[in-house]
Coordinates of C-alpha atoms in Angstrom, one line a residue:
M1 CA 91.4 80.7 121.8
K2 CA 92.6 79.5 118.7
L3 CA 91.5 82.5 115.6
I4 CA 91.6 83.3 112.0
L5 CA 90.4 86.9 110.8
L6 CA 89.8 86.7 107.6
G7 CA 88.9 90.2 104.9
A8 CA 90.0 92.0 101.9
P9 CA 93.4 93.4 102.4
G10 CA 92.9 96.9 103.7
A11 CA 89.4 95.4 106.0
G12 CA 91.1 95.6 108.9
K13 CA 92.4 92.6 110.3
G14 CA 95.6 93.5 111.5
T15 CA 94.6 96.3 113.9
Q16 CA 91.8 94.4 114.7
A17 CA 94.1 91.6 115.2
E18 CA 95.7 94.1 117.8
I19 CA 92.9 94.5 119.3
I20 CA 92.0 90.8 120.6
S21 CA 96.0 90.9 120.8
E22 CA 95.6 92.6 123.8
T23 CA 92.7 91.4 124.8
L24 CA 93.1 87.7 125.7
R25 CA 96.6 87.5 125.3
I26 CA 97.3 85.8 122.7
P27 CA 99.9 85.9 119.8
T28 CA 99.7 87.5 116.2
I29 CA 100.9 86.0 113.5
S30 CA 100.8 87.9 110.6
T31 CA 101.9 86.4 107.7
G32 CA 102.9 90.1 106.2
N33 CA 104.6 90.8 108.6
I34 CA 106.6 87.0 108.8
I35 CA 107.9 87.3 105.6
R36 CA 108.9 91.0 104.9
E37 CA 111.2 90.4 107.8
A38 CA 112.2 88.0 105.5
L39 CA 112.3 89.9 102.8
K40 CA 113.9 92.5 104.6
S41 CA 116.5 90.3 106.1
G42 CA 117.8 89.2 102.7
T43 CA 116.8 85.2 102.9
E44 CA 115.7 82.9 100.3
L45 CA 112.3 82.9 101.1
G46 CA 112.1 87.0 100.8
R47 CA 114.0 86.7 98.2
K48 CA 111.4 83.5 96.7
A49 CA 108.6 86.0 98.8
K50 CA 109.7 89.5 96.9
G51 CA 108.6 89.3 93.4
Y52 CA 104.9 87.7 94.7
M53 CA 104.3 90.8 96.6
D54 CA 105.5 93.4 94.8
S55 CA 102.8 92.4 91.8
G56 CA 100.3 92.5 94.8
Q57 CA 99.7 88.4 94.4
L58 CA 100.2 85.2 96.7
V59 CA 103.5 83.7 97.8
P60 CA 103.2 80.0 96.6
D61 CA 101.8 78.0 99.9
D62 CA 104.8 75.7 100.8
I63 CA 106.5 78.7 101.0
V64 CA 103.8 80.2 102.9
I65 CA 103.4 76.7 105.8
G66 CA 107.0 75.9 106.0
I67 CA 106.7 79.0 107.6
I68 CA 103.0 78.7 109.9
R69 CA 103.9 76.1 111.1
D70 CA 107.4 76.5 112.6
R71 CA 105.4 79.6 114.0
L72 CA 102.8 77.9 115.7
A73 CA 105.5 75.6 117.3
Q74 CA 106.5 77.8 119.3
P75 CA 105.9 78.6 123.3
D76 CA 104.5 81.3 122.8
C77 CA 101.2 79.9 120.9
A78 CA 100.4 76.9 123.8
D79 CA 97.3 79.5 124.9
G80 CA 95.9 80.6 122.0
F81 CA 96.8 82.6 118.9
I82 CA 95.8 84.6 116.4
L83 CA 96.5 84.3 112.7
D84 CA 95.9 87.3 110.5
G85 CA 96.4 86.7 106.1
F86 CA 96.4 82.6 106.6
P87 CA 94.9 80.6 105.2
R88 CA 94.3 82.4 102.2
T89 CA 93.3 79.8 99.6
I90 CA 91.7 76.2 100.5
P91 CA 94.8 74.2 100.0
Q92 CA 96.0 76.6 102.3
A93 CA 93.2 75.6 105.3
E94 CA 93.5 72.1 104.4
A95 CA 96.5 72.3 105.0
L96 CA 96.2 74.1 108.4
D97 CA 93.7 71.1 109.7
R98 CA 96.5 68.4 108.7
M99 CA 98.8 70.0 110.9
G100 CA 96.0 69.1 113.4
V101 CA 95.7 72.7 114.5
A102 CA 92.2 72.8 115.6
I103 CA 90.6 76.2 115.1
D104 CA 88.0 77.9 117.3
R105 CA 86.6 80.7 115.4
V106 CA 86.8 83.1 112.7
I107 CA 86.0 86.2 112.1
E108 CA 85.5 87.7 108.4
I109 CA 85.9 91.4 108.3
E110 CA 84.0 92.5 105.4
V111 CA 84.0 95.8 103.7
A112 CA 83.1 96.8 100.2
D113 CA 85.6 97.4 97.5
D114 CA 85.4 101.4 97.2
T115 CA 86.1 102.1 100.6
I116 CA 88.8 99.3 101.0
A117 CA 90.3 101.2 97.9
R118 CA 90.7 104.3 99.7
R119 CA 91.9 102.6 103.2
V120 CA 94.2 101.1 101.3
S121 CA 96.0 104.5 99.3
G122 CA 96.2 106.2 103.2
R123 CA 97.8 103.1 105.0
R124 CA 101.4 103.4 106.3
I125 CA 103.6 101.0 107.4
C126 CA 106.8 100.8 109.8
P127 CA 109.7 98.6 107.8
G128 CA 111.6 98.6 111.6
C129 CA 108.9 96.7 113.4
G130 CA 105.5 95.8 111.0
S131 CA 103.0 98.5 112.6
S132 CA 100.3 99.6 110.6
Y133 CA 99.2 103.3 110.6
H134 CA 97.4 104.9 108.3
V135 CA 96.8 109.0 107.5
D136 CA 93.1 109.2 108.7
Y137 CA 91.7 106.5 110.3
K138 CA 95.1 105.2 113.2
R139 CA 98.2 108.4 113.0
P140 CA 101.3 108.4 114.8
T141 CA 101.8 110.4 117.3
V142 CA 104.4 111.8 115.8
E143 CA 103.6 112.5 111.8
G144 CA 105.3 110.1 109.6
I145 CA 107.6 108.3 112.1
C146 CA 106.4 105.0 114.3
D147 CA 105.4 104.9 117.8
R148 CA 107.0 101.9 119.1
C149 CA 109.9 101.8 117.5
G150 CA 110.8 105.8 115.9
D151 CA 111.4 104.3 112.1
T152 CA 110.5 106.6 109.5
L153 CA 107.2 105.3 108.3
V154 CA 106.5 103.5 104.2
Q155 CA 103.8 103.3 101.9
R156 CA 104.2 99.3 100.8
Q157 CA 104.6 98.8 97.3
D158 CA 101.5 96.3 96.9
D159 CA 99.2 99.4 98.4
R160 CA 99.3 102.1 95.7
P161 CA 96.7 101.5 93.6
D162 CA 97.2 99.8 90.5
T163 CA 98.4 97.0 92.8
V164 CA 95.0 97.5 95.6
R165 CA 93.1 96.1 92.5
E166 CA 95.1 93.3 91.7
R167 CA 94.7 91.9 94.7
L168 CA 91.7 92.6 95.8
S169 CA 90.8 90.2 92.2
V170 CA 93.1 87.9 94.1
Y171 CA 91.0 87.8 97.7
H172 CA 88.0 87.5 95.3
E173 CA 88.6 84.7 93.5
Q174 CA 91.0 82.3 95.9
T175 CA 90.4 83.2 99.5
E176 CA 86.8 84.5 99.6
P177 CA 86.2 80.4 99.4
L178 CA 87.0 80.5 102.5
K179 CA 84.0 81.7 103.4
S180 CA 82.2 79.1 102.5
Y181 CA 84.5 76.1 103.6
Y182 CA 84.4 77.5 107.6
A183 CA 80.8 78.1 107.7
A184 CA 80.3 74.8 107.1
A185 CA 82.1 73.7 109.8
G186 CA 79.7 76.1 112.2
K187 CA 83.0 77.8 112.5
L188 CA 82.7 81.8 110.6
F189 CA 81.3 85.0 111.8
V190 CA 80.7 88.3 109.7
V191 CA 81.1 91.3 111.5
E192 CA 80.3 94.5 109.0
G193 CA 83.6 96.6 108.9
Q194 CA 82.9 100.2 110.4
E195 CA 84.0 104.2 109.8
E196 CA 85.2 104.1 113.1
I197 CA 87.6 100.5 114.6
A198 CA 86.7 101.5 118.2
D199 CA 83.3 100.6 116.8
T200 CA 84.3 97.8 114.7
S201 CA 86.2 96.2 117.8
R202 CA 83.0 96.0 119.9
L203 CA 81.6 94.3 117.5
V204 CA 84.5 91.5 116.9
L205 CA 84.6 91.3 121.0
A206 CA 81.2 90.1 120.5
A207 CA 81.5 87.7 118.0
L208 CA 84.3 85.8 120.1
E209 CA 81.5 85.9 123.3
Q210 CA 78.7 84.1 120.7

């Protein structure tokens, strides 16, 4: 199954992508993680992306589309994948169509802005492997330490309050129109995000079975 997860920053896409990936045994393609790895490695892509990410802006389409094209060509994507963080604009969705990628379903996780602001301020990320945690909803076994690789968790610059407000504004302006784009194609399924991760997961997995 070839899936896209939509939702504002902090809506829980990354967490739900992990659950879907384990359930369906397909890889999650997280644009954010790929770009952050390039940033950490000091590649040309990382240098270009850094300024946009630090200010809460979207990384330009030509950079993102190149990353996605190369990633989807890898063997582990042959039987399906989950796109988390792409597409974020109508032109990106159109570029995906031009690649000949036939998306089966688009799941949008809908969460109020006020709830997202509260959630995102508590999010912590592992700089080593990209795993995501939360001080309230998804705590690591040892406080401040990644369960997967043992690295020290950090708060990303783009998860700080001022940047979160900017990211939400960008989402509503540039990404939210994708709901209409995929609804018109009959592929959109909207899931209302719940306080408990497991409750949201049940709704997401049910949407995949419809």
